Coordinates of C-alpha atoms and ligand atoms in Angstrom, one line a residue:
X1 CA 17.9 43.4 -25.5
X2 CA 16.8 39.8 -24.2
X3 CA 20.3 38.1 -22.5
X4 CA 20.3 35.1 -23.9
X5 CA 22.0 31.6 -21.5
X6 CA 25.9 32.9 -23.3
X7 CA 25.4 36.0 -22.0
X8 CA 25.7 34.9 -18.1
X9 CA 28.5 33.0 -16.4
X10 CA 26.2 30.6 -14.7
X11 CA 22.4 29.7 -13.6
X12 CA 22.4 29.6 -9.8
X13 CA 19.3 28.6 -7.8
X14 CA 18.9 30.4 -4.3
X15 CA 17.1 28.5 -1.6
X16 CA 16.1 30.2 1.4
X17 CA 14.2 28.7 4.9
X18 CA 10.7 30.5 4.5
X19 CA 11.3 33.5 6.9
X20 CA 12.6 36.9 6.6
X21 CA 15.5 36.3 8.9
X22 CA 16.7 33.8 6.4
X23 CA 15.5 35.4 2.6
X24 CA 16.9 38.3 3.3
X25 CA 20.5 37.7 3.6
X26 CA 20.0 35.4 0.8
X27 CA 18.5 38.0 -1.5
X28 CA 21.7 40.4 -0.9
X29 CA 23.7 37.7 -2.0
X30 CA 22.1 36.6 -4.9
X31 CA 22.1 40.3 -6.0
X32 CA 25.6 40.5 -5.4
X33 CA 26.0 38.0 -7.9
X34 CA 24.0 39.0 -9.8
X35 CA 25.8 42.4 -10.5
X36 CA 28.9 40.0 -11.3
X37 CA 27.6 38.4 -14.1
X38 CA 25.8 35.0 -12.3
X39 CA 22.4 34.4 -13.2
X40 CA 19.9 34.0 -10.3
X41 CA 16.6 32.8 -9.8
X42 CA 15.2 32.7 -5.9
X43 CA 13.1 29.9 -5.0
X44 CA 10.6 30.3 -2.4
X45 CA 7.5 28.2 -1.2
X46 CA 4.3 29.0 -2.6
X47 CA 3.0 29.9 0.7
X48 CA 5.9 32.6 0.8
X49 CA 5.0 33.7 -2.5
X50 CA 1.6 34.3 -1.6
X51 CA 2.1 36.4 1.6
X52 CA 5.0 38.3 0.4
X53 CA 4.2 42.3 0.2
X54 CA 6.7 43.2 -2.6
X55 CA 9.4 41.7 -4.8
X56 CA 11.3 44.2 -6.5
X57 CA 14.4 43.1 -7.4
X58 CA 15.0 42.7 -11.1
X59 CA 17.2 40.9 -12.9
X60 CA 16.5 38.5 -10.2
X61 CA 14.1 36.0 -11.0
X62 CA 11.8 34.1 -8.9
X63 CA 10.4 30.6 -8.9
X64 CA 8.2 28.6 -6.4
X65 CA 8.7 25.0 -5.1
X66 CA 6.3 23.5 -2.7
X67 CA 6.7 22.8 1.1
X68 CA 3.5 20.6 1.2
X69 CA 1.7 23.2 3.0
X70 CA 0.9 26.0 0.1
X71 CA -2.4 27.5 2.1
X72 CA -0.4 27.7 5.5
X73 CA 3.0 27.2 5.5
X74 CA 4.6 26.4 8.8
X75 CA 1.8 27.1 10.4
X76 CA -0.6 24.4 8.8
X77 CA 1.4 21.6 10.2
X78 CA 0.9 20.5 13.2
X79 CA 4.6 20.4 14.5
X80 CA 8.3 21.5 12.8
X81 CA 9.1 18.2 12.9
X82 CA 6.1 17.6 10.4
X83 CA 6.5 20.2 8.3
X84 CA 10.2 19.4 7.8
X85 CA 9.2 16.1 7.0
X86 CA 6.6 17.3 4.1
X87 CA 8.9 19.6 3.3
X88 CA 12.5 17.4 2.3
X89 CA 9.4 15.1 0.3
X90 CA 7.6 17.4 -1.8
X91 CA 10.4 19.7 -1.8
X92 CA 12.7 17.5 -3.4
X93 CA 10.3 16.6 -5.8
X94 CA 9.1 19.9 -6.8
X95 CA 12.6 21.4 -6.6
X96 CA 14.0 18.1 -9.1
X97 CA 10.5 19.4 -11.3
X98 CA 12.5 22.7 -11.1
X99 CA 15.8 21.9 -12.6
X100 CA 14.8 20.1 -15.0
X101 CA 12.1 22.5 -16.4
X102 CA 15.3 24.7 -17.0
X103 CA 17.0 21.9 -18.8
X104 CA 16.3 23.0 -22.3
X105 CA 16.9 27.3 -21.8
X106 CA 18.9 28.3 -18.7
X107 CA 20.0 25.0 -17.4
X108 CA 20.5 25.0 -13.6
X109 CA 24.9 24.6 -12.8
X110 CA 24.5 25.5 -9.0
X111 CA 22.1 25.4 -5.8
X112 CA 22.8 27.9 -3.2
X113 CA 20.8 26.4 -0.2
X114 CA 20.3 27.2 3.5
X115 CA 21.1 24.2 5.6
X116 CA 18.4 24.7 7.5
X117 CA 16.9 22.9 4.3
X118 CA 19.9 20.2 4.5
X119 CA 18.0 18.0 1.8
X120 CA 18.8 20.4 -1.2
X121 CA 22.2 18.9 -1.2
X122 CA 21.0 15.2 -2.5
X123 CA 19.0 17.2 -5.3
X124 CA 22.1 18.7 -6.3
X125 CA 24.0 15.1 -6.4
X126 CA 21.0 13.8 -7.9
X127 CA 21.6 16.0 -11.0
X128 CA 24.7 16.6 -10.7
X129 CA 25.3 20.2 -9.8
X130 CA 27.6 22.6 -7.7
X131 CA 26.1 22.9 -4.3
X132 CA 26.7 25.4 -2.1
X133 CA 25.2 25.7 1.9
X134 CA 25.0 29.5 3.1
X135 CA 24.5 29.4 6.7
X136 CA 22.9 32.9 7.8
X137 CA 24.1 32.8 11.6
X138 CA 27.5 33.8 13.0
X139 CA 30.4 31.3 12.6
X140 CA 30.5 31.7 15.9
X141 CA 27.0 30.2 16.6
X142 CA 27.5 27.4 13.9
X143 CA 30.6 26.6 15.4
X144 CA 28.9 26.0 18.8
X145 CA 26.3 24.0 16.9
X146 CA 29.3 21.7 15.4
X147 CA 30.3 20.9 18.6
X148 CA 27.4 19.5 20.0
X149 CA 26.4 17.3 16.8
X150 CA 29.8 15.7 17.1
X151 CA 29.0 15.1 20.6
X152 CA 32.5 17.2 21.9
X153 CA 30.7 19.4 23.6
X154 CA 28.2 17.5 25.8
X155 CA 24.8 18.2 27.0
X156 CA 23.2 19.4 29.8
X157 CA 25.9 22.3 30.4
X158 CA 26.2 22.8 34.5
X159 CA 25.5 26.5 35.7
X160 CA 29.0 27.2 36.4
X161 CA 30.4 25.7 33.8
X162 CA 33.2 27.5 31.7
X163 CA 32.8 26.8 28.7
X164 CA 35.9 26.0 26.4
X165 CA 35.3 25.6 22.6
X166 CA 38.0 26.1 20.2
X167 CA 38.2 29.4 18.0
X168 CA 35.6 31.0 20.9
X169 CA 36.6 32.9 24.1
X170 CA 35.4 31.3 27.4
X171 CA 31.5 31.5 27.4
X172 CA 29.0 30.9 30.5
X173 CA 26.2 28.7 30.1
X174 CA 23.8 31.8 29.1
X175 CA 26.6 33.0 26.5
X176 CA 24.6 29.9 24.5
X177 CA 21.6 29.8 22.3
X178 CA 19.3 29.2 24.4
X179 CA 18.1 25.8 22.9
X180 CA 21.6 24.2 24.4
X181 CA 21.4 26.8 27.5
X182 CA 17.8 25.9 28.8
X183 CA 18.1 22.0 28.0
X184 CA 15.2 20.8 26.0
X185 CA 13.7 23.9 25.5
X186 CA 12.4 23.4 21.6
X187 CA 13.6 20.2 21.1
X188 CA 12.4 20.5 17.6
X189 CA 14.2 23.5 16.5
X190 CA 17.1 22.0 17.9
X191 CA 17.1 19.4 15.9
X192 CA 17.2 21.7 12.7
X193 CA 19.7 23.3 13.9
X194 CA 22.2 20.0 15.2
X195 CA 20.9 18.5 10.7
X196 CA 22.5 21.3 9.0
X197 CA 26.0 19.1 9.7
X198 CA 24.5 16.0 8.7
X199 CA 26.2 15.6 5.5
X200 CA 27.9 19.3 5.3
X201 CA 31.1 17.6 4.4
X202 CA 29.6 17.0 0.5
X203 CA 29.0 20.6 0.1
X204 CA 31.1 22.2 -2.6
X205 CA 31.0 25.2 -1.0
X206 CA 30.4 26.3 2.6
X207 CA 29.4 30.1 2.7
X208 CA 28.9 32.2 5.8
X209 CA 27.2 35.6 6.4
X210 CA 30.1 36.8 8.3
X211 CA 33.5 38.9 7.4
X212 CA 36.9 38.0 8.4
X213 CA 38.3 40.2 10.7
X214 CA 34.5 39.6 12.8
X215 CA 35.0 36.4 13.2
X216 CA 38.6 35.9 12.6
X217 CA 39.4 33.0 15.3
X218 CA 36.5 31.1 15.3
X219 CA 36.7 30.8 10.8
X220 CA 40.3 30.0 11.1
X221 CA 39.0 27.5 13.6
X222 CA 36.5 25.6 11.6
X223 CA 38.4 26.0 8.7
X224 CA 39.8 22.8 10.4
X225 CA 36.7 20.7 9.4
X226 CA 35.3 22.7 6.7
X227 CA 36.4 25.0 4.4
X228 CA 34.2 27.7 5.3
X229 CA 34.0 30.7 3.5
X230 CA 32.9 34.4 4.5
X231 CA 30.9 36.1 2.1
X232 CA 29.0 39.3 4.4
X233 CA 27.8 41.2 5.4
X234 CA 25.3 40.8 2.9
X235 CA 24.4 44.7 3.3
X236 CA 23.1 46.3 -0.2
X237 CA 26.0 48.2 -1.1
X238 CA 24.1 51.3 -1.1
X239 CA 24.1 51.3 2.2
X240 CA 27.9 50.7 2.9
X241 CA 29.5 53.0 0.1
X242 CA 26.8 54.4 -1.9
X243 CA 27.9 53.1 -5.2
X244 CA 25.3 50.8 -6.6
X245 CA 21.9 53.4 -5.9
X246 CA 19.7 50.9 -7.5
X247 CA 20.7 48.3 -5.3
X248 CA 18.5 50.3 -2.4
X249 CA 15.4 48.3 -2.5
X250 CA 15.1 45.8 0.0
X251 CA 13.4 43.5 -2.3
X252 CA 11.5 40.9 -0.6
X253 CA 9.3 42.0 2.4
X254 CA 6.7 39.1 4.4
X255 CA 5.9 42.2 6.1
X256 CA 4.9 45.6 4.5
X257 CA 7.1 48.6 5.4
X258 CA 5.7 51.9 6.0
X259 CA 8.7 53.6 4.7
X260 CA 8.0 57.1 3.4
X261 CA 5.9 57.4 7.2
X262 CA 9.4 56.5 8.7
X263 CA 11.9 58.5 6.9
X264 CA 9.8 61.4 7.0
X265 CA 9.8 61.4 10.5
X266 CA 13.4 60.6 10.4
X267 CA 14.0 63.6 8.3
X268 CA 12.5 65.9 10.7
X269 CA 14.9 64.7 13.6
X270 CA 17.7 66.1 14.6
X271 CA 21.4 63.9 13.9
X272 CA 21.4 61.0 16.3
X273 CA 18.3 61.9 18.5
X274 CA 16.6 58.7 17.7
X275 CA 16.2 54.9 19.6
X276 CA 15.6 52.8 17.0
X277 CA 13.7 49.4 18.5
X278 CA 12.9 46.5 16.9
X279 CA 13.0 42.9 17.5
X280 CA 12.9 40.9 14.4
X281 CA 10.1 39.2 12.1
X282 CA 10.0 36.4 14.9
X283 CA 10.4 37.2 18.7
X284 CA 7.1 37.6 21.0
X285 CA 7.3 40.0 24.1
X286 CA 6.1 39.2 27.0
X287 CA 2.8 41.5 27.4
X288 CA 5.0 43.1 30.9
X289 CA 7.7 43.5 28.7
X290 CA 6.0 45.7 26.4
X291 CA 4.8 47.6 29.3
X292 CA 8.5 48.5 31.0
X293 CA 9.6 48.8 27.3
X294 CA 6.8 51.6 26.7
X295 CA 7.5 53.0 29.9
X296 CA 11.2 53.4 29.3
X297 CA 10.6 55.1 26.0
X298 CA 8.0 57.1 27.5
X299 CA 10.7 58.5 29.9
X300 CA 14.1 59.0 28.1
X301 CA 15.6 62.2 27.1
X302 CA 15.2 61.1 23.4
X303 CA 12.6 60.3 20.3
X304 CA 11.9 56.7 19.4
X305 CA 11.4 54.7 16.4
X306 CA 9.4 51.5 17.5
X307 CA 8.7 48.6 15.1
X308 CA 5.9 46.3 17.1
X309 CA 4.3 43.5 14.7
X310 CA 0.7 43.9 14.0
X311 CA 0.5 40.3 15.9
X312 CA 2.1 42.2 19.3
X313 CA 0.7 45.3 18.7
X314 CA -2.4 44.0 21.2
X315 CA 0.2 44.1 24.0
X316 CA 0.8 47.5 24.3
X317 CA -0.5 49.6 26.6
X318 CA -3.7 51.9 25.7
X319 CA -3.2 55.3 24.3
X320 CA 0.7 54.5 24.1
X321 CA 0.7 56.1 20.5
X322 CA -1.5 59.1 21.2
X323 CA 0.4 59.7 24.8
X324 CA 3.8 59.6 22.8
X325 CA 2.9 61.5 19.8
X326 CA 5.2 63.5 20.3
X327 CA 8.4 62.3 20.3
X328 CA 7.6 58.8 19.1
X329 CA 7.0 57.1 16.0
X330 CA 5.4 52.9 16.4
X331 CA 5.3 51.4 13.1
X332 CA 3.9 48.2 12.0
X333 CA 7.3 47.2 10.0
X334 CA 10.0 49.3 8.6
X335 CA 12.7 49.9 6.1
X336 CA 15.0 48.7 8.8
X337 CA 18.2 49.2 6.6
X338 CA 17.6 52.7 6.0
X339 CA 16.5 53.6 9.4
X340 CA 19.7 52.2 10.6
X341 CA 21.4 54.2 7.7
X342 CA 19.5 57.5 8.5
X343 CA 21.4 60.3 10.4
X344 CA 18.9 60.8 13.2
X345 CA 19.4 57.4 14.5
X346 CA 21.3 57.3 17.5
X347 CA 21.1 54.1 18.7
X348 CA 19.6 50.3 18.5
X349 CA 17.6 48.4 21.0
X350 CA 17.4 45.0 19.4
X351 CA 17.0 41.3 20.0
X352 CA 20.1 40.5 18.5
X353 CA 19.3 38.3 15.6
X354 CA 22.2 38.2 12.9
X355 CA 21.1 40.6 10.7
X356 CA 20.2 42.8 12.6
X357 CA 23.2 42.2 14.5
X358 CA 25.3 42.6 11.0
X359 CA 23.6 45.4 10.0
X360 CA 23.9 47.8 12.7
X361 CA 27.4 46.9 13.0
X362 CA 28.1 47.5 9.5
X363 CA 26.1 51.0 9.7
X364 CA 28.0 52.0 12.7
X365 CA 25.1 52.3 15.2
X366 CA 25.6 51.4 19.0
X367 CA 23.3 48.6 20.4
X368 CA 21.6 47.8 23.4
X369 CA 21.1 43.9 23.5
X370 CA 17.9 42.3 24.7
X371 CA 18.4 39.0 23.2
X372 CA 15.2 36.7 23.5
X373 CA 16.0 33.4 22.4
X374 CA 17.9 31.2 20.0
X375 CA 21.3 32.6 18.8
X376 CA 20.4 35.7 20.5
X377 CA 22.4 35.4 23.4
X378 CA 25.5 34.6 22.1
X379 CA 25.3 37.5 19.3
X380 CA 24.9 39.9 22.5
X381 CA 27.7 38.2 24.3
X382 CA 30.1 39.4 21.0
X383 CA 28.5 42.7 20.9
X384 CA 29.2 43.5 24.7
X385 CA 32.7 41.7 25.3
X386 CA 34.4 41.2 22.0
X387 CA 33.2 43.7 19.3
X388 CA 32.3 46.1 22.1
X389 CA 29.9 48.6 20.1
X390 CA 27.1 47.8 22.8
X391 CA 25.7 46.9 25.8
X392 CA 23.0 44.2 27.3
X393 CA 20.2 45.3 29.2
X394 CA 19.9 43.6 32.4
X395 CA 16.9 41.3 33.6
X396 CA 15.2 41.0 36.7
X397 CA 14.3 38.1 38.6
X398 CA 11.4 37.4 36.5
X399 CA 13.7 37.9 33.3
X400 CA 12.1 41.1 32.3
X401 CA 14.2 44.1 31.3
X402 CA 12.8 46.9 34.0
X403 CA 12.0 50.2 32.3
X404 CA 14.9 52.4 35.0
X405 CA 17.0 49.6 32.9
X406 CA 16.0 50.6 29.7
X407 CA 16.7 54.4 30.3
X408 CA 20.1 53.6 31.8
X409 CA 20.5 51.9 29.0
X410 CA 19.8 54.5 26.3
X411 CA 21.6 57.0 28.4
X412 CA 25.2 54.9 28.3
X413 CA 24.9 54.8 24.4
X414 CA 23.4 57.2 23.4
X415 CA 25.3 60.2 25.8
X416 CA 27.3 59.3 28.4
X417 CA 31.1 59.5 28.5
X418 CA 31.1 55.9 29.4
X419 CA 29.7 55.3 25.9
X420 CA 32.5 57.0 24.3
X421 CA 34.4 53.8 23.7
X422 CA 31.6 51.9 22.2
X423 CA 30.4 55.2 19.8
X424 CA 34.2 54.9 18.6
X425 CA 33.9 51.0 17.9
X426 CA 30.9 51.6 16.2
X427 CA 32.5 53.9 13.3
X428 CA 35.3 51.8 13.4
X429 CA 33.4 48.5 12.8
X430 CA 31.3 50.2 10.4
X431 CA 34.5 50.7 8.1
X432 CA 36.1 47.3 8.4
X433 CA 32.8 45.7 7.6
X434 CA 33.1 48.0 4.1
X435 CA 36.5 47.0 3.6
X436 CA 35.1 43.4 3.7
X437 CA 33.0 43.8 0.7
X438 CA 34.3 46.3 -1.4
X439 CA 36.1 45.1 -4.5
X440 CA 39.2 43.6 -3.3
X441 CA 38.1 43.0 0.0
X442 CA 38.4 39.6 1.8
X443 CA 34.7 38.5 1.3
X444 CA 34.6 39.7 -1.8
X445 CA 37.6 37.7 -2.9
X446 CA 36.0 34.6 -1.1
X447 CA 32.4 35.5 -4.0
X448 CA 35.4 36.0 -6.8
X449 CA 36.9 32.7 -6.1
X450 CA 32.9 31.2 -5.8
X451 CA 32.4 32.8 -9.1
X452 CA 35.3 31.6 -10.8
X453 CA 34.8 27.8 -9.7
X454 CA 31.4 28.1 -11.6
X455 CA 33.2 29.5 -14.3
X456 CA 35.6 26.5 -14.6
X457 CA 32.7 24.0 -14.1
X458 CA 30.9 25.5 -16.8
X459 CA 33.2 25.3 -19.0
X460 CA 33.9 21.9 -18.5
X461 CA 30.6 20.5 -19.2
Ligands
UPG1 O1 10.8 46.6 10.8 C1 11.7 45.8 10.4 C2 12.3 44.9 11.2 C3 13.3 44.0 10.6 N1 13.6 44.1 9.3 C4 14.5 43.2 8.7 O2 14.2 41.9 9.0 C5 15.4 41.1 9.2 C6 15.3 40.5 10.6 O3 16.3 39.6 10.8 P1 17.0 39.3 12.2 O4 17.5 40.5 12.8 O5 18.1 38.2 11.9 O6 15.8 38.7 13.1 P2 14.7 37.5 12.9 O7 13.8 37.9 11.9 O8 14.3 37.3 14.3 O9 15.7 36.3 12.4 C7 15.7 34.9 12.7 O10 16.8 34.4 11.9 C8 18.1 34.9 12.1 C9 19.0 34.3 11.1 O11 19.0 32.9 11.3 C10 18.5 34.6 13.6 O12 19.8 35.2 13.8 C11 17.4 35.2 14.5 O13 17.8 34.9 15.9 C12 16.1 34.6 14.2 O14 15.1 35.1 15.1 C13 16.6 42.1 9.1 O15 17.2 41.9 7.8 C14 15.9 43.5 9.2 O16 16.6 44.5 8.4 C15 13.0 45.1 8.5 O17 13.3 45.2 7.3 N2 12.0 45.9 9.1

């Protein structure tokens, strides 16, 4: 039977920046939601819409606003300054089109926005509606952010420099994302980052893809200007406790996974024999890079699962595949959730971006860090020193990660005694991340309180 608008608790629109780093942390969320009673419809660009491989995540529904660039997206304009531009004009007025389309059946009561889109939040004053930010980095990163836009922590850092930030431990000056650590490297992006606290402080709600014992100093600490709220990991909770089993798709892939290939070969592995590598829908090797990377590989006592991008895959070297056959797997994209899940899969060697950060921490698999750029660094700096369930590889002069480096590497997580202690903070992380999100749990009290405030405000109009 057709739910009709009584039936639901309230209409929530979900807003995620156009990449998968950013959608899919979204989508978990919305479904959580979802399963509570919230009615969700996920708003992407057109563009989005168009090169998206699979959306499969019923009752979810899905709308498309326009960025101003529907045949290219990001890529059409000729700068991210640009296409931010186009986008806070056309998107505001083909998101405004949005709400009030829904007027007369499911009429909007919240926007659930990423503040890399910080313009969403005059839409939602415009019509008068609950807004809530969801930032998809680590507090701690957003908290480094903060600092800068208010100017308290100033720019360019020295080399030497301890740096002293309240709610963070002392961090160097490569601890950073690397847009503050190498000054005026992508100025643009910068930018983006410094506008999400532009005018934060009219937020309703300010949600985080953390949990609290993660990140327990550095929320209590910007609880101080904001009252930030930790709603992760946003992990399908298949994953974590095996309850909801129709809550296993991923849902919304740019990219198109070749999954039954993976878990086949998964299947046939023996329990924690496998390096899983992958670094994110974004990051581009350097072609060397690939090379030691291979190499490594090639060498190590163990199988490996490789994800390379069909844009990198020209980097590798020749006949890598057919060489390897038989103890490695490289794969254009991958069901990254369940390989992580999977009981062959021994350990990660990842760039470090917050999901994938979140959700090997949450599946209780050891990392080794080779963070690239952006918040990558300071991720791996909270892997190696404070969560301890990994370590960073370590670059050369020319910044490249040498393949004796990457063996060493594999060999401390994956085997050695040394790795004990970070094998036992894996598991242990693994639980306290479930404990976060299971009914009761301190993030899912934070969604229950979100929930209930929508609740009141419904009622109310
Ligand atoms: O074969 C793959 C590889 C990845 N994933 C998924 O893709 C997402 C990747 O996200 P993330 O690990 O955060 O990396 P990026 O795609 O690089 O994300 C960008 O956005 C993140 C959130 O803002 C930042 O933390 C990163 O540094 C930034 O590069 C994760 O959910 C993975 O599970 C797959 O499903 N299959």
């Amino acid at each position: 039977m057709e739910r009709g608008k009584e039936d639901y608790i309230a209409h929530c629109l979900i807003l995620p920046y156009p990449s998968q780093g950013h959608v899919n942390p979204m989508l978990q969320f919305a479904k959580r939601l979802s399963h509570k009673g919230v009615k969700i419809t996920l708003v992407v660009t057109k563009f989005l819409h168009k090169t998206m491989q699979e959306f499969s995540s019923f009752p979810i529904s899905l709308e498309t606003i326009s960025d101003g660039f529907d045949e290219g997206g990001r890529a059409q304009a000729e700068s991210l300054a640009a296409y931010r531009n186009q986008f806070r004009l056309v998107g505001t007025e083909t998101l405004s089109e949005l709400v009030e389309k829904h007027k007369t059946d499911y009429a909007v009561d919240c926007i659930i926005y990423d503040p890399f889109l910080s313009w969403v939040l005059d839409v939602t004053k415009k019509f008068g509606l609950v807004s809530a930010a969801l930032f998809t980095q680590s507090c701690s990163v957003d908290n480094i952010y903060y600092h800068v836009y208010k100017k308290e922590l100033k720019l360019p850092l020295l080399e030497t420099q301890k740096i002293m930030i309240p709610g963070l431990p002392p961090l160097e000056s490569s601890d950073m994302p690397s847009f503050i650590s190498v000054h005026g490297s992508h100025p643009e992006s910068f930018e983006m980052l410094l506008d999400q606290f532009q005018n934060l402080e009219k937020a309703n709600w300010i949600l985080v893809n953390t949990f609290h014992k993660l990140e327990e100093e550095v929320i209590n600490s910007m609880t101080r200007f904001f009252p930030v709220k930790a709603i992760g990991p946003t992990i399908p909770s298949m994953y974590i406790d095996q309850r909801l089993k129709d809550d296993k798709e991923y849902g919304f892939s740019i990219f198109k996974p070749i999954s039954d290939v993976c878990i086949k070969w998964l299947t046939e592995r023996a329990s924690r024999s496998v390096v899983y590598v992958s670094f994110g829908s974004l990051a581009q090797l350097e072609a060397e890079q690939m090379e030691e990377l291979a190499q490594g590989l090639k060498t190590c006592n163990e199988y490996f699962l490789w994800v390379v991008r069909s844009s990198e895959e020209s980097k590798l070297p020749e006949n890598l595949s057919e060489e390897t056959s038989k103890k490695g797997l490289i794969v254009s994209w991958c069901p990254q959730l369940e390989v992580l899940a999977h009981k062959a899969t021994g350990c990660f060697i990842t760039h470090c971006g917050w999901n994938s950060t979140l959700e090997a921490l949450s599946l209780g698999v050891p990392l080794v860090a080779m963070p690239q750029w952006t918040d990558q660094s300071t991720n791996s700096k909270f892997i190696k020193d404070v969560w301890k369930i990994g370590i960073e590889a370590k670059i050369d002069e020319r910044g490249i990660v040498e393949r004796a480096e990457i063996v060493r590497c594999i060999n401390h997580v994956m085997e050695g005694e040394e790795g004990e202690e970070i094998r036992t903070n894996a598991k242990k992380w693994k639980e306290i991340a479930r404990e976060a999100i299971d009914e009761g749990g301190s993030s899912d009290k934070n969604i229950e309180e979100f929930i209930s405030s929508l609740m009141s405000n419904t009622s109310t109009q």
